[in-house]
Amino acid sequence: MTVKYIGRKATYQGKFLFHLLCNSRDFGKGRMVIRDSFNKRYPEPSYFIIHRAEPDMTDPQLKKGTAWATKVFRGEKYDGQQKIEAGFRPDWRLVPKHFEYKYLNIESTSPRMYNEVPYTVRFPPLFEDMVVQAIKDSGQEVTSPPPLKLVLNTGSNNRIKTSE
């Protein structure tokens, strides 16, 4: 008899973070956990070392809670303790203590590169004509179309810098 699967294939393979932490001593303090999807997607190691966990004990499925950890994403260690936002996803694995050295001893072969983007770009053609017309209507002379200044989001995950 053949088995016919209905629906989509499960995106996440693993357990909820608080299922793992509630079954560990001291709610997993000092233990290493990984998100399975990060390690499948990127060649660099990604892991979290748990510092503090506060599971929501009113949730019968133990999906909710708050955890703080040292985050290493794609081989780059983040400053301080980061709040884990994705504990409700069933994508977590607890790394056995005798395998933790494999993640800790991996050194990134080369640092990730920044994407350089220009500080300014041209307006889209129709909008550029409208801007030039507005400048002419205000009585100013236009020698060249004005550039559009780019505003870049700044954050720890943003790998962009401007080339000035």
mmCIF file of N, CA and C in Angstrom, residues 35-91:
data_model
loop_
_atom_site.group_PDB
_atom_site.id
_atom_site.type_symbol
_atom_site.label_atom_id
_atom_site.label_comp_id
_atom_site.label_asym_id
_atom_site.label_seq_id
_atom_site.Cartn_x
_atom_site.Cartn_y
_atom_site.Cartn_z
ATOM 1 N N ARG A 35 19.549 26.180 16.211
ATOM 2 C CA ARG A 35 18.372 26.160 15.348
ATOM 3 C C ARG A 35 18.754 25.348 14.133
ATOM 4 N N ASP A 36 18.034 24.303 13.908
ATOM 5 C CA ASP A 36 18.362 23.365 12.846
ATOM 6 C C ASP A 36 18.335 24.025 11.473
ATOM 7 N N SER A 37 17.392 24.938 11.243
ATOM 8 C CA SER A 37 17.292 25.572 9.925
ATOM 9 C C SER A 37 18.504 26.458 9.642
ATOM 10 N N PHE A 38 19.085 27.101 10.666
ATOM 11 C CA PHE A 38 20.275 27.935 10.441
ATOM 12 C C PHE A 38 21.453 27.074 9.998
ATOM 13 N N ASN A 39 21.622 25.933 10.647
ATOM 14 C CA ASN A 39 22.778 25.102 10.322
ATOM 15 C C ASN A 39 22.610 24.365 8.999
ATOM 16 N N LYS A 40 21.382 24.198 8.539
ATOM 17 C CA LYS A 40 21.176 23.630 7.208
ATOM 18 C C LYS A 40 21.367 24.683 6.123
ATOM 19 N N ARG A 41 21.037 25.924 6.429
ATOM 20 C CA ARG A 41 21.039 26.988 5.435
ATOM 21 C C ARG A 41 22.417 27.613 5.225
ATOM 22 N N TYR A 42 23.223 27.739 6.292
ATOM 23 C CA TYR A 42 24.493 28.462 6.210
ATOM 24 C C TYR A 42 25.661 27.535 6.525
ATOM 25 N N PRO A 43 26.799 27.745 5.863
ATOM 26 C CA PRO A 43 27.962 26.895 6.164
ATOM 27 C C PRO A 43 28.638 27.257 7.492
ATOM 28 N N GLU A 44 28.506 28.508 7.936
ATOM 29 C CA GLU A 44 29.124 28.931 9.188
ATOM 30 C C GLU A 44 28.295 28.420 10.365
ATOM 31 N N PRO A 45 28.924 28.193 11.512
ATOM 32 C CA PRO A 45 28.170 27.682 12.673
ATOM 33 C C PRO A 45 27.286 28.765 13.295
ATOM 34 N N SER A 46 26.100 28.368 13.712
ATOM 35 C CA SER A 46 25.167 29.244 14.421
ATOM 36 C C SER A 46 24.673 28.495 15.648
ATOM 37 N N TYR A 47 24.763 29.122 16.813
ATOM 38 C CA TYR A 47 24.311 28.469 18.046
ATOM 39 C C TYR A 47 24.030 29.513 19.116
ATOM 40 N N PHE A 48 23.407 29.081 20.185
ATOM 41 C CA PHE A 48 23.088 29.919 21.334
ATOM 42 C C PHE A 48 23.579 29.205 22.581
ATOM 43 N N ILE A 49 24.164 29.952 23.510
ATOM 44 C CA ILE A 49 24.519 29.409 24.827
ATOM 45 C C ILE A 49 23.585 30.067 25.838
ATOM 46 N N ILE A 50 22.746 29.272 26.458
ATOM 47 C CA ILE A 50 21.669 29.765 27.318
ATOM 48 C C ILE A 50 22.245 30.339 28.618
ATOM 49 N N HIS A 51 21.785 31.551 28.964
ATOM 50 C CA HIS A 51 22.157 32.163 30.240
ATOM 51 C C HIS A 51 21.007 32.154 31.231
ATOM 52 N N ARG A 52 19.794 32.410 30.722
ATOM 53 C CA ARG A 52 18.635 32.455 31.606
ATOM 54 C C ARG A 52 17.398 32.087 30.798
ATOM 55 N N ALA A 53 16.517 31.327 31.401
ATOM 56 C CA ALA A 53 15.267 30.948 30.745
ATOM 57 C C ALA A 53 14.122 31.048 31.735
ATOM 58 N N GLU A 54 13.019 31.601 31.270
ATOM 59 C CA GLU A 54 11.818 31.721 32.079
ATOM 60 C C GLU A 54 10.644 31.189 31.259
ATOM 61 N N PRO A 55 10.363 29.897 31.356
ATOM 62 C CA PRO A 55 9.235 29.357 30.592
ATOM 63 C C PRO A 55 7.901 29.841 31.156
ATOM 64 N N ASP A 56 6.931 29.984 30.272
ATOM 65 C CA ASP A 56 5.584 30.364 30.671
ATOM 66 C C ASP A 56 4.868 29.088 31.110
ATOM 67 N N MET A 57 4.757 28.878 32.421
ATOM 68 C CA MET A 57 4.203 27.637 32.944
ATOM 69 C C MET A 57 2.681 27.572 32.813
ATOM 70 N N THR A 58 2.048 28.675 32.398
ATOM 71 C CA THR A 58 0.607 28.625 32.170
ATOM 72 C C THR A 58 0.287 28.026 30.802
ATOM 73 N N ASP A 59 1.270 27.923 29.927
ATOM 74 C CA ASP A 59 1.078 27.339 28.602
ATOM 75 C C ASP A 59 1.212 25.822 28.710
ATOM 76 N N PRO A 60 0.140 25.066 28.462
ATOM 77 C CA PRO A 60 0.225 23.613 28.630
ATOM 78 C C PRO A 60 1.164 22.940 27.630
ATOM 79 N N GLN A 61 1.407 23.565 26.476
ATOM 80 C CA GLN A 61 2.281 22.960 25.471
ATOM 81 C C GLN A 61 3.745 23.378 25.629
ATOM 82 N N LEU A 62 4.038 24.271 26.574
ATOM 83 C CA LEU A 62 5.395 24.784 26.815
ATOM 84 C C LEU A 62 6.043 25.341 25.546
ATOM 85 N N LYS A 63 5.285 26.119 24.802
ATOM 86 C CA LYS A 63 5.833 26.771 23.614
ATOM 87 C C LYS A 63 6.335 28.169 23.948
ATOM 88 N N LYS A 64 5.751 28.784 24.960
ATOM 89 C CA LYS A 64 6.034 30.188 25.243
ATOM 90 C C LYS A 64 7.020 30.329 26.393
ATOM 91 N N GLY A 65 7.641 31.489 26.424
ATOM 92 C CA GLY A 65 8.576 31.804 27.485
ATOM 93 C C GLY A 65 9.574 32.831 26.991
ATOM 94 N N THR A 66 10.526 33.146 27.848
ATOM 95 C CA THR A 66 11.561 34.112 27.513
ATOM 96 C C THR A 66 12.905 33.500 27.859
ATOM 97 N N ALA A 67 13.849 33.623 26.945
ATOM 98 C CA ALA A 67 15.191 33.091 27.185
ATOM 99 C C ALA A 67 16.222 34.100 26.695
ATOM 100 N N TRP A 68 17.335 34.184 27.422
ATOM 101 C CA TRP A 68 18.443 35.045 27.040
ATOM 102 C C TRP A 68 19.668 34.179 26.845
ATOM 103 N N ALA A 69 20.436 34.496 25.813
ATOM 104 C CA ALA A 69 21.575 33.648 25.476
ATOM 105 C C ALA A 69 22.651 34.462 24.777
ATOM 106 N N THR A 70 23.853 33.909 24.757
ATOM 107 C CA THR A 70 24.918 34.443 23.905
ATOM 108 C C THR A 70 24.673 33.881 22.523
ATOM 109 N N LYS A 71 24.567 34.774 21.549
ATOM 110 C CA LYS A 71 24.206 34.364 20.200
ATOM 111 C C LYS A 71 25.423 34.396 19.297
ATOM 112 N N VAL A 72 25.618 33.306 18.559
ATOM 113 C CA VAL A 72 26.628 33.253 17.511
ATOM 114 C C VAL A 72 25.877 32.906 16.232
ATOM 115 N N PHE A 73 25.846 33.845 15.300
ATOM 116 C CA PHE A 73 25.124 33.649 14.049
ATOM 117 C C PHE A 73 26.093 33.728 12.888
ATOM 118 N N ARG A 74 26.169 32.657 12.137
ATOM 119 C CA ARG A 74 27.062 32.544 10.983
ATOM 120 C C ARG A 74 28.510 32.847 11.368
ATOM 121 N N GLY A 75 28.921 32.361 12.527
ATOM 122 C CA GLY A 75 30.296 32.484 12.960
ATOM 123 C C GLY A 75 30.640 33.796 13.639
ATOM 124 N N GLU A 76 29.705 34.743 13.737
ATOM 125 C CA GLU A 76 29.958 36.029 14.381
ATOM 126 C C GLU A 76 29.253 36.083 15.726
ATOM 127 N N LYS A 77 30.013 36.362 16.769
ATOM 128 C CA LYS A 77 29.458 36.425 18.116
ATOM 129 C C LYS A 77 28.874 37.810 18.354
ATOM 130 N N TYR A 78 27.641 37.857 18.837
ATOM 131 C CA TYR A 78 26.972 39.120 19.123
ATOM 132 C C TYR A 78 27.364 39.588 20.516
ATOM 133 N N ASP A 79 27.315 40.892 20.741
ATOM 134 C CA ASP A 79 27.684 41.458 22.031
ATOM 135 C C ASP A 79 26.579 41.221 23.051
ATOM 136 N N GLY A 80 26.979 40.863 24.256
ATOM 137 C CA GLY A 80 26.040 40.720 25.363
ATOM 138 C C GLY A 80 25.082 39.559 25.193
ATOM 139 N N GLN A 81 24.058 39.587 26.017
ATOM 140 C CA GLN A 81 23.045 38.544 25.959
ATOM 141 C C GLN A 81 21.899 39.006 25.060
ATOM 142 N N GLN A 82 21.460 38.131 24.204
ATOM 143 C CA GLN A 82 20.374 38.429 23.283
ATOM 144 C C GLN A 82 19.120 37.681 23.730
ATOM 145 N N LYS A 83 17.982 38.322 23.585
ATOM 146 C CA LYS A 83 16.716 37.654 23.884
ATOM 147 C C LYS A 83 16.370 36.766 22.693
ATOM 148 N N ILE A 84 16.014 35.535 22.971
ATOM 149 C CA ILE A 84 15.662 34.600 21.901
ATOM 150 C C ILE A 84 14.197 34.822 21.543
ATOM 151 N N GLU A 85 13.975 35.219 20.300
ATOM 152 C CA GLU A 85 12.628 35.560 19.855
ATOM 153 C C GLU A 85 11.883 34.371 19.251
ATOM 154 N N ALA A 86 12.579 33.341 18.809
ATOM 155 C CA ALA A 86 11.946 32.262 18.055
ATOM 156 C C ALA A 86 11.852 30.966 18.849
ATOM 157 N N GLY A 87 11.634 31.060 20.151
ATOM 158 C CA GLY A 87 11.542 29.852 20.964
ATOM 159 C C GLY A 87 10.300 29.034 20.693
ATOM 160 N N PHE A 88 9.286 29.647 20.093
ATOM 161 C CA PHE A 88 8.026 28.945 19.824
ATOM 162 C C PHE A 88 8.088 28.082 18.565
ATOM 163 N N ARG A 89 9.155 28.198 17.787
ATOM 164 C CA ARG A 89 9.274 27.400 16.570
ATOM 165 C C ARG A 89 9.859 26.028 16.899
ATOM 166 N N PRO A 90 9.298 24.975 16.333
ATOM 167 C CA PRO A 90 9.833 23.629 16.625
ATOM 168 C C PRO A 90 11.061 23.327 15.782
ATOM 169 N N ASP A 91 12.133 24.065 16.050
ATOM 170 C CA ASP A 91 13.324 24.014 15.207
ATOM 171 C C ASP A 91 14.599 23.872 16.039
#
